[in-house]
Amino acid sequence: MSQRVVVIGGDAAGMTVASALRRTLPQDHEVVVLERGSWTSYSACGIPYWISGEVGSPEALVARSVQAHLDNGIDVRMGAEATAIDPVARTVSIRDADDLAYDRLVIATGAEPVRPDLPGIDGSGIYGVQTLDDGQALIDGLAKRPDKVVVVGSGYVGLEIAEACVARGFDTTVVDRSPTPLSIIEPQLGEQVAAAMRKHGIRLLADTAVTGFGLDDDGHVGAVDTEDESIEADLVVLGLGVTARSTLAAAAGLPLGAKGGIVVDEHQRVTGFDDIWAAGDCVVTQDRLTGDLIHVPLGTHANKQGLVAADSILADVTGQQPRIDFPGVVRTAITKFCALEVSRTGLGARQARDAGFDPVTVSIETTNFAGYMPDPETMTVVMIADRSTRRLLGAQIVGGEDSALRIDVAATALAVGMSVDDIVMLDLAYAPPFSSVWSPIQVAARAAVKALG
Amino acid sequence: MSQRVVVIGGDAAGMTVASALRRTLPQDHEVVVLERGSWTSYSACGIPYWISGEVGSPEALVARSVQAHLDNGIDVRMGAEATAIDPVARTVSIRDADDLAYDRLVIATGAEPVRPDLPGIDGSGIYGVQTLDDGQALIDGLAKRPDKVVVVGSGYVGLEIAEACVARGFDTTVVDRSPTPLSIIEPQLGEQVAAAMRKHGIRLLADTAVTGFGLDDDGHVGAVDTEDESIEADLVVLGLGVTARSTLAAAAGLPLGAKGGIVVDEHQRVTGFDDIWAAGDCVVTQDRLTGDLIHVPLGTHANKQGLVAADSILADVTGQQPRIDFPGVVRTAITKFCALEVSRTGLGARQARDAGFDPVTVSIETTNFAGYMPDPETMTVVMIADRSTRRLLGAQIVGGEDSALRIDVAATALAVGMSVDDIVMLDLAYAPPFSSVWSPIQVAARAAVKALG
């Protein structure tokens, strides 16, 4: 019997589900995608590189166009904004269109930038950066050649945008309430990021809480107000992170967790709702180390969760067992910023303590390849291990070329609960152009072993 | 009671054992190292970069000098060549010196280049490259500006030396009996290496067995003879791999395995000999996938085995339990060659079949970072998985910048017997300057999952 899957949201998670289902479901099953914006399947992570000019056009960030999805037999409806979900009647309401009935629903509504409730926040010239439409708005704003750009927040998106603005010649200031930028890394590594910012001509106001925005008579931003001073600003970018875009889900009574993320099981099925799945930046997912449900909005998880949701829906349609599940995350993140590479995985020292571990933290300096080769660059690796079990809890890297991706060894080790002793004995790649005889992750693991005694 | 540990061999494994013991043993215990050559603790892997001129002097390749070891309280005896071991009397005979009694003995005699028994092999102008003294001899040979350099063998050392010779302006030919260079990687990847060689002006004679060496009246090499032709050659480098340097051990009745490697347990203790340990290029070690004892001469293993041997000896002295063991290897290797990065880990397709697995091999092309960023370089990943268990068996990478080190994820996964399905769900680092949203190893794992069905 022909059935209909409706997917709300046409970016990474939504289009992954739709594409996988279109490949596997019988052709008489409908796959409908409702996308309120102008684009499908795009890389939001690429927006800073579009702003900087390294990427020439928004089209370049689109992995697959609307037409390509249509040609694949997916009923993509652009500009279609879902306004309500009725889980009992199994219908979705759409602005300026008839309600659409579904047999199975996928919510992939993504995330939205945090916009704190501060005086002046709704002034013009204040931008979030989450969608390609947001990116276009920011580019249009920069085209007016503002004298002073202020980025509020020093998470990786904030920093990447700040670097892009400096690259384009704008006077750029980053304001953050934290004492060091990039609060996802330990403060001693954050200091290195702060030094790189200064070297690249980015002004950093750390330990500084924004209290509001000064607007001119036209309602355009003119200043960012902080506890200490008022900073001149013709254009403001909000880099304060995101929360799940889950208003629709909330209104329909779906369970929500941290930062408004929809609560799902390991098959991305919404807890308590047999006909509804959710995936991507709008859900919470399990931290593999702590078991906590956390909100980690990243394209890499959205793609995997999309595959898992599609597999579960196919199993539901065919009456078979699902073949895959989503095991959760270990909070891996990476960025390149002002000639520094930065990465992290697992828990930071404070997160580890908060989760009830007894963490031992070590920090080592090494080089990105054998020290006798020409021009080695330094890198710092911080490693956090649990005193009682000797398990790896987390690792972080800041360094020059060829440093940050080494975090993947730690991310893999975390997934299986490996001890720092076992990491020391891994058979990792070694040749002089790539590392010293001990890989940087192993140099850190040896330091952790020593610290654990 | 004061006791004496004697270590034969003063490079990576031997000096690691000696240094670790000197740190941990009571001061009245003697630690004596016998080194027949002129150097301690050097990086043999760095020799090609010394030949090419990227590294300025042999001293740069020495991690710790003789004097530094002496200052640390290690009784290093340079130019001291052990000529016999008596495991019953517990003595070592030394050329032109008195016998030396030991309580515990460590054999760290390293490896020696394979010199096949071919006509003319003992002519002058034919070099192996294993020790710094070998490297100096080769540099002296090149200083005579030979017209034609021929490298016999296309393993990674052979290729690195060939590249160094081309970089120094020599007409260089590589001869190998294999159809493609670097037989540790699958032939389809070897083709890429062959193409890179040609592009860099290295002549490659594949599928060509060397039958001997033509010598002039002074006994100097003038030609490399093959089945098909005689190749002009004023200087020949043997890159035919190495075997364990274990003549001493063999004469003392110690058990030997593949390529003459000494057989040891997981604490590097020689099987059947309670007072003798061995570590580094002179031992065989367990393949973690097959359980086979194999000979893998790499500094990275030598260092780890040195730590393990020292830990075991300390335990033996103190009567405590050893704290660490050497878990074996997964055959990880990496090199940079003619602007190509090459790496591999685990079993190749044929090795997997020979070991009784039912391997499925996939090959994927991807880029070293997001395809929309400027100038991405391509990379090829080959992945081999077991049909019945879906376990990863091996992976290989050939590509441009920032490609080969990604093999470490596969090496880590192999150590714990991870399935390709689990690899797909790993939380690996993603940002546009580092990869597409699926890490290259995961792109390959997805292809393997598809092939396994």
Short mmCIF file of C-alpha atoms in Angstrom, two decimals, chain A residues 22-425:
data_model
loop_
_atom_site.label_atom_id
_atom_site.label_comp_id
_atom_site.label_asym_id
_atom_site.label_seq_id
_atom_site.Cartn_x
_atom_site.Cartn_y
_atom_site.Cartn_z
CA ARG A 22 14.10 7.25 -2.31
CA ARG A 23 16.85 4.71 -3.10
CA THR A 24 15.35 1.99 -0.90
CA LEU A 25 11.57 2.45 -0.64
CA PRO A 26 9.25 1.04 -3.31
CA GLN A 27 8.56 3.64 -6.00
CA ASP A 28 4.86 3.96 -5.10
CA HIS A 29 5.85 5.37 -1.70
CA GLU A 30 5.96 9.15 -1.71
CA VAL A 31 8.89 11.08 -0.25
CA VAL A 32 7.99 14.74 0.26
CA VAL A 33 10.41 17.37 1.58
CA LEU A 34 9.18 20.74 2.87
CA GLU A 35 11.90 23.40 2.82
CA ARG A 36 11.00 26.95 3.78
CA GLY A 37 14.28 28.47 2.53
CA SER A 38 15.90 28.81 -0.88
CA TRP A 39 18.45 26.00 -0.77
CA THR A 40 18.82 22.27 -0.18
CA SER A 41 21.76 20.13 0.98
CA TYR A 42 24.19 22.93 1.64
CA SER A 43 27.24 23.20 3.83
CA ALA A 44 26.55 25.76 6.53
CA CYS A 45 30.09 25.07 7.77
CA GLY A 46 31.35 26.53 4.51
CA ILE A 47 29.72 29.94 5.05
CA PRO A 48 32.81 31.56 6.65
CA TYR A 49 34.84 30.62 3.55
CA TRP A 50 32.18 32.16 1.33
CA ILE A 51 32.33 35.33 3.45
CA SER A 52 36.14 35.40 3.14
CA GLY A 53 35.98 34.93 -0.62
CA GLU A 54 37.76 31.57 -0.65
CA VAL A 55 34.50 30.07 -1.87
CA GLY A 56 33.10 32.05 -4.77
CA SER A 57 29.35 31.52 -4.56
CA PRO A 58 26.64 29.96 -2.42
CA GLU A 59 25.99 27.48 -5.21
CA ALA A 60 29.46 26.02 -4.53
CA LEU A 61 28.31 25.13 -1.02
CA VAL A 62 25.32 23.19 -2.31
CA ALA A 63 26.13 19.47 -2.45
CA ARG A 64 22.98 18.67 -4.45
CA SER A 65 20.56 21.09 -6.05
CA VAL A 66 16.80 21.11 -5.80
CA GLN A 67 16.58 19.99 -9.41
CA ALA A 68 18.88 17.05 -8.78
CA HIS A 69 16.67 15.94 -5.89
CA LEU A 70 13.55 16.35 -8.04
CA ASP A 71 15.21 14.31 -10.78
CA ASN A 72 15.85 11.60 -8.19
CA GLY A 73 12.13 11.36 -7.56
CA ILE A 74 11.99 13.32 -4.32
CA ASP A 75 9.03 15.70 -4.09
CA VAL A 76 10.95 18.73 -2.80
CA ARG A 77 8.73 21.72 -2.15
CA MET A 78 10.75 24.91 -1.79
CA GLY A 79 9.41 27.86 0.16
CA ALA A 80 7.06 25.49 1.96
CA GLU A 81 7.02 26.43 5.63
CA ALA A 82 5.57 23.88 8.02
CA THR A 83 3.60 25.73 10.68
CA ALA A 84 2.19 22.91 12.78
CA ILE A 85 2.33 19.16 13.28
CA ASP A 86 -0.69 17.14 14.40
CA PRO A 87 0.70 13.80 15.59
CA VAL A 88 -2.78 12.35 16.14
CA ALA A 89 -4.29 13.29 12.80
CA ARG A 90 -0.82 12.76 11.25
CA THR A 91 -0.85 15.99 9.29
CA VAL A 92 1.51 18.90 8.77
CA SER A 93 0.11 22.41 8.29
CA ILE A 94 1.90 24.52 5.69
CA ARG A 95 1.79 28.29 5.37
CA ASP A 96 -0.43 29.35 2.46
CA ALA A 97 -1.08 25.74 1.43
CA ASP A 98 -3.28 22.78 2.30
CA ASP A 99 -2.43 20.50 5.20
CA LEU A 100 -0.36 17.51 4.18
CA ALA A 101 -1.09 14.05 5.58
CA TYR A 102 1.82 11.76 6.42
CA ASP A 103 2.26 8.13 7.35
CA ARG A 104 5.73 8.80 8.71
CA LEU A 105 7.24 12.17 9.57
CA VAL A 106 10.87 13.27 9.80
CA ILE A 107 11.74 16.49 11.58
CA ALA A 108 14.99 17.99 10.35
CA THR A 109 14.45 21.64 11.12
CA GLY A 110 18.05 22.34 12.11
CA ALA A 111 19.23 24.98 14.54
CA GLU A 112 18.94 28.71 14.97
CA PRO A 113 21.45 31.23 16.26
CA VAL A 114 21.11 32.23 19.89
CA ARG A 115 19.75 35.81 20.03
CA PRO A 116 19.87 36.87 23.66
CA ASP A 117 17.11 39.15 24.86
CA LEU A 118 19.25 42.30 25.05
CA PRO A 119 18.28 45.91 24.33
CA GLY A 120 18.67 46.65 20.63
CA ILE A 121 19.15 43.02 19.52
CA ASP A 122 16.53 43.45 16.80
CA GLY A 123 18.27 46.42 15.21
CA SER A 124 19.36 46.22 11.58
CA GLY A 125 22.99 45.34 10.90
CA ILE A 126 22.98 42.50 13.46
CA TYR A 127 23.45 39.13 11.75
CA GLY A 128 23.32 35.47 12.69
CA VAL A 129 25.10 32.93 10.49
CA GLN A 130 23.25 29.67 10.23
CA THR A 131 21.71 29.35 6.77
CA LEU A 132 22.86 30.31 3.29
CA ASP A 133 20.20 33.02 3.40
CA ASP A 134 21.85 34.35 6.58
CA GLY A 135 25.21 34.20 4.81
CA GLN A 136 23.86 36.21 1.86
CA ALA A 137 22.43 38.82 4.23
CA LEU A 138 25.82 39.18 5.95
CA ILE A 139 27.63 39.47 2.62
CA ASP A 140 25.17 42.18 1.57
CA GLY A 141 25.84 43.94 4.87
CA LEU A 142 29.61 43.78 4.39
CA ALA A 143 29.18 45.12 0.84
CA LYS A 144 28.20 48.43 2.47
CA ARG A 145 31.79 48.58 3.80
CA PRO A 146 31.12 49.05 7.53
CA ASP A 147 33.93 50.81 9.40
CA LYS A 148 33.80 48.56 12.42
CA VAL A 149 32.77 44.90 12.60
CA VAL A 150 32.12 43.33 15.99
CA VAL A 151 31.67 39.61 16.44
CA VAL A 152 29.93 38.67 19.66
CA GLY A 153 31.10 35.26 20.87
CA SER A 154 34.32 33.37 20.28
CA GLY A 155 33.13 29.90 19.44
CA TYR A 156 34.58 28.41 16.28
CA VAL A 157 31.94 29.95 14.02
CA GLY A 158 32.53 33.37 15.58
CA LEU A 159 36.28 33.03 15.12
CA GLU A 160 36.01 31.77 11.54
CA ILE A 161 33.77 34.72 10.68
CA ALA A 162 36.13 37.15 12.42
CA GLU A 163 39.06 35.79 10.40
CA ALA A 164 37.02 36.09 7.19
CA CYS A 165 36.20 39.73 8.01
CA VAL A 166 39.86 40.55 8.68
CA ALA A 167 40.83 38.79 5.46
CA ARG A 168 38.43 41.12 3.68
CA GLY A 169 40.05 44.14 5.27
CA PHE A 170 37.54 45.03 7.95
CA ASP A 171 38.45 46.40 11.36
CA THR A 172 37.25 43.49 13.47
CA THR A 173 36.71 43.03 17.19
CA VAL A 174 35.62 39.85 18.98
CA VAL A 175 33.84 40.22 22.31
CA ASP A 176 33.32 37.27 24.62
CA ARG A 177 32.39 36.83 28.24
CA SER A 178 34.92 33.99 28.66
CA PRO A 179 38.46 34.77 29.81
CA THR A 180 39.91 32.98 26.75
CA PRO A 181 38.45 32.36 23.30
CA LEU A 182 37.07 28.97 22.21
CA SER A 183 35.68 27.77 25.49
CA ILE A 184 35.49 24.21 24.11
CA ILE A 185 39.25 23.96 24.72
CA GLU A 186 41.21 24.27 27.95
CA PRO A 187 42.17 27.85 28.91
CA GLN A 188 45.92 27.27 28.37
CA LEU A 189 45.17 26.37 24.73
CA GLY A 190 42.73 29.26 24.46
CA GLU A 191 45.66 31.57 25.30
CA GLN A 192 47.41 30.36 22.16
CA VAL A 193 44.30 31.13 20.12
CA ALA A 194 44.14 34.60 21.68
CA ALA A 195 47.78 35.23 20.74
CA ALA A 196 47.08 34.13 17.15
CA MET A 197 44.11 36.50 16.98
CA ARG A 198 46.20 39.46 18.10
CA LYS A 199 48.93 38.54 15.62
CA HIS A 200 46.35 38.55 12.82
CA GLY A 201 45.04 41.96 13.82
CA ILE A 202 41.80 40.84 15.44
CA ARG A 203 40.99 42.81 18.58
CA LEU A 204 39.85 40.54 21.40
CA LEU A 205 37.82 41.74 24.35
CA ALA A 206 37.72 38.76 26.67
CA ASP A 207 35.97 38.57 30.05
CA THR A 208 33.51 41.05 28.63
CA ALA A 209 29.75 40.58 28.78
CA VAL A 210 27.63 42.31 26.14
CA THR A 211 24.77 44.25 27.73
CA GLY A 212 23.04 45.58 24.64
CA PHE A 213 23.29 47.28 21.28
CA GLY A 214 23.17 50.99 20.59
CA LEU A 215 20.98 51.85 17.59
CA ASP A 216 20.86 55.03 15.54
CA ASP A 217 17.65 56.86 14.61
CA ASP A 218 17.09 54.49 11.68
CA GLY A 219 17.29 51.49 13.98
CA HIS A 220 20.72 50.52 12.62
CA VAL A 221 23.36 49.28 15.02
CA GLY A 222 26.05 51.78 15.97
CA ALA A 223 27.57 50.27 19.09
CA VAL A 224 27.93 47.13 21.14
CA ASP A 225 27.50 47.97 24.80
CA THR A 226 29.43 46.03 27.42
CA GLU A 227 29.73 46.31 31.18
CA ASP A 228 32.91 48.35 30.74
CA GLU A 229 32.53 50.38 27.57
CA SER A 230 30.56 51.01 24.44
CA ILE A 231 32.30 49.64 21.33
CA GLU A 232 31.75 51.31 17.99
CA ALA A 233 30.09 48.85 15.58
CA ASP A 234 28.49 49.31 12.15
CA LEU A 235 27.95 45.62 11.66
CA VAL A 236 27.53 42.93 14.30
CA VAL A 237 27.74 39.17 13.85
CA LEU A 238 26.26 36.98 16.55
CA GLY A 239 28.44 33.95 17.16
CA LEU A 240 26.84 32.85 20.40
CA GLY A 241 26.12 29.32 19.30
CA VAL A 242 22.79 27.84 18.32
CA THR A 243 19.84 26.09 19.81
CA ALA A 244 17.63 23.49 18.20
CA ARG A 245 14.93 24.91 15.95
CA SER A 246 12.17 22.95 17.65
CA THR A 247 9.21 25.27 18.11
CA LEU A 248 7.10 23.07 15.83
CA ALA A 249 8.07 19.97 17.76
CA ALA A 250 7.41 21.63 21.09
CA ALA A 251 3.96 22.79 20.00
CA ALA A 252 3.14 19.22 18.96
CA GLY A 253 4.09 17.94 22.42
CA LEU A 254 7.30 16.17 21.42
CA PRO A 255 9.89 15.68 24.20
CA LEU A 256 12.72 18.23 24.26
CA GLY A 257 16.12 18.09 25.98
CA ALA A 258 19.19 20.32 26.20
CA LYS A 259 19.02 23.52 24.12
CA GLY A 260 15.58 22.49 22.90
CA GLY A 261 16.84 19.40 21.08
CA ILE A 262 14.20 16.77 20.33
CA VAL A 263 14.71 13.56 22.31
CA VAL A 264 15.12 10.49 20.09
CA ASP A 265 16.20 6.88 20.52
CA GLU A 266 19.21 5.24 18.87
CA HIS A 267 17.17 4.88 15.67
CA GLN A 268 16.38 8.62 15.65
CA ARG A 269 12.75 7.84 16.48
CA VAL A 270 11.18 10.49 18.67
CA THR A 271 10.64 9.06 22.13
CA GLY A 272 6.96 8.19 22.57
CA PHE A 273 6.01 8.94 18.95
CA ASP A 274 6.10 5.83 16.77
CA ASP A 275 5.53 7.64 13.48
CA ILE A 276 7.97 10.52 13.94
CA TRP A 277 11.74 10.60 13.52
CA ALA A 278 14.11 13.53 13.95
CA ALA A 279 17.72 14.06 12.92
CA GLY A 280 20.44 16.68 12.70
CA ASP A 281 20.84 19.98 14.50
CA CYS A 282 17.30 19.83 15.96
CA VAL A 283 17.91 16.76 18.19
CA VAL A 284 19.87 15.88 21.29
CA THR A 285 22.19 12.91 21.17
CA GLN A 286 24.01 10.80 23.70
CA ASP A 287 27.51 11.62 24.89
CA ARG A 288 29.23 8.23 24.65
CA LEU A 289 31.34 8.98 27.73
CA THR A 290 28.76 10.34 30.15
CA GLY A 291 25.47 9.07 28.76
CA ASP A 292 24.14 12.64 28.94
CA LEU A 293 21.84 13.89 26.18
CA ILE A 294 23.61 16.84 24.60
CA HIS A 295 23.06 19.17 21.67
CA VAL A 296 25.93 18.99 19.15
CA PRO A 297 24.92 20.73 15.93
CA LEU A 298 27.38 19.49 13.29
CA GLY A 299 26.91 18.36 9.70
CA THR A 300 28.83 15.19 10.34
CA HIS A 301 26.25 14.00 12.90
CA ALA A 302 23.35 15.21 10.74
CA ASN A 303 24.49 13.03 7.85
CA LYS A 304 24.91 9.93 10.02
CA GLN A 305 21.64 10.46 11.83
CA GLY A 306 19.93 10.91 8.46
CA LEU A 307 21.17 7.48 7.36
CA VAL A 308 20.05 5.94 10.65
CA ALA A 309 16.58 7.50 10.46
CA ALA A 310 16.14 6.30 6.86
CA ASP A 311 17.21 2.79 7.86
CA SER A 312 14.74 2.78 10.73
CA ILE A 313 11.89 4.04 8.55
CA LEU A 314 12.66 1.41 5.92
CA ALA A 315 12.63 -1.24 8.63
CA ASP A 316 9.29 0.10 9.84
CA VAL A 317 7.84 -0.04 6.33
CA THR A 318 9.14 -3.53 5.56
CA GLY A 319 8.69 -5.04 9.02
CA GLN A 320 12.38 -5.94 9.22
CA GLN A 321 14.91 -5.11 11.90
CA PRO A 322 16.87 -1.87 11.56
CA ARG A 323 20.46 -2.51 10.47
CA ILE A 324 22.22 0.46 12.05
CA ASP A 325 21.90 2.75 15.02
CA PHE A 326 23.46 6.02 16.05
CA PRO A 327 25.89 5.38 18.91
CA GLY A 328 26.17 8.98 20.07
CA VAL A 329 29.08 11.36 19.92
CA VAL A 330 32.32 12.16 21.70
CA ARG A 331 32.18 15.92 21.06
CA THR A 332 34.90 15.98 18.39
CA ALA A 333 35.46 19.38 16.79
CA ILE A 334 38.14 20.94 14.60
CA THR A 335 38.87 24.31 13.05
CA LYS A 336 41.63 26.17 11.27
CA PHE A 337 41.95 29.73 12.45
CA CYS A 338 44.60 32.39 11.85
CA ALA A 339 47.19 29.81 10.75
CA LEU A 340 46.49 27.71 13.85
CA GLU A 341 44.85 24.33 13.75
CA VAL A 342 42.64 23.52 16.73
CA SER A 343 40.83 20.31 17.59
CA ARG A 344 39.30 18.58 20.58
CA THR A 345 37.42 15.43 21.47
CA GLY A 346 35.84 13.93 24.59
CA LEU A 347 35.53 15.78 27.85
CA GLY A 348 37.43 18.82 29.03
CA ALA A 349 38.85 18.76 32.56
CA ARG A 350 35.86 20.52 34.08
CA GLN A 351 33.33 18.51 32.09
CA ALA A 352 35.07 15.36 33.31
CA ARG A 353 34.88 16.45 36.95
CA ASP A 354 31.25 17.48 36.52
CA ALA A 355 30.50 14.03 35.11
CA GLY A 356 31.92 12.36 38.21
CA PHE A 357 35.30 11.30 36.85
CA ASP A 358 38.58 11.94 38.68
CA PRO A 359 40.48 13.49 35.78
CA VAL A 360 44.24 13.80 35.40
CA THR A 361 45.24 16.45 32.85
CA VAL A 362 48.60 16.58 31.10
CA SER A 363 49.94 18.93 28.45
CA ILE A 364 52.89 18.26 26.14
CA GLU A 365 54.72 20.18 23.45
CA THR A 366 55.98 18.39 20.36
CA THR A 367 56.48 19.07 16.66
CA ASN A 368 54.36 18.21 13.65
CA PHE A 369 57.21 16.12 12.20
CA ALA A 370 60.67 14.89 13.17
CA GLY A 371 62.52 17.75 14.83
CA TYR A 372 65.54 17.35 12.54
CA MET A 373 63.53 17.97 9.37
CA PRO A 374 63.43 21.55 8.03
CA ASP A 375 61.07 23.99 9.78
CA PRO A 376 59.06 21.84 12.14
CA GLU A 377 56.12 23.64 13.73
CA THR A 378 55.21 23.19 17.37
CA MET A 379 52.02 21.68 18.63
CA THR A 380 50.51 21.33 22.08
CA VAL A 381 48.47 18.30 23.06
CA VAL A 382 46.38 18.26 26.22
CA MET A 383 45.15 14.87 27.38
CA ILE A 384 42.67 14.04 30.09
CA ALA A 385 42.44 10.55 31.63
CA ASP A 386 40.43 9.00 34.44
CA ARG A 387 42.51 8.22 37.50
CA SER A 388 40.66 5.10 38.57
CA THR A 389 40.12 3.34 35.24
CA ARG A 390 43.07 4.90 33.31
CA ARG A 391 40.60 5.45 30.46
CA LEU A 392 41.10 8.28 28.02
CA LEU A 393 38.50 10.98 28.69
CA GLY A 394 39.51 13.65 26.22
CA ALA A 395 42.22 15.24 24.12
CA GLN A 396 42.83 18.66 22.58
CA ILE A 397 45.36 19.93 20.07
CA VAL A 398 46.54 23.39 19.07
CA GLY A 399 49.36 23.71 16.56
CA GLY A 400 50.63 24.50 13.09
CA GLU A 401 50.21 22.54 9.87
CA ASP A 402 49.36 18.85 10.10
CA SER A 403 48.51 18.89 13.76
CA ALA A 404 44.77 18.99 14.43
CA LEU A 405 43.56 15.94 12.47
CA ARG A 406 45.57 13.71 14.77
CA ILE A 407 42.66 14.14 17.19
CA ASP A 408 40.89 11.39 15.22
CA VAL A 409 43.00 8.73 16.92
CA ALA A 410 41.75 9.97 20.28
CA ALA A 411 38.17 10.15 18.98
CA THR A 412 38.42 6.53 17.84
CA ALA A 413 39.98 5.47 21.13
CA LEU A 414 37.18 7.20 23.07
CA ALA A 415 34.54 5.30 21.12
CA VAL A 416 35.85 2.01 22.52
CA GLY A 417 36.87 3.18 26.00
CA MET A 418 40.59 2.69 25.42
CA SER A 419 43.06 3.30 28.25
CA VAL A 420 46.00 5.67 27.87
CA ASP A 421 48.27 2.63 28.34
CA ASP A 422 46.72 1.01 25.26
CA ILE A 423 47.13 4.22 23.26
CA VAL A 424 50.88 4.20 23.97
CA MET A 425 51.11 0.77 22.33
#
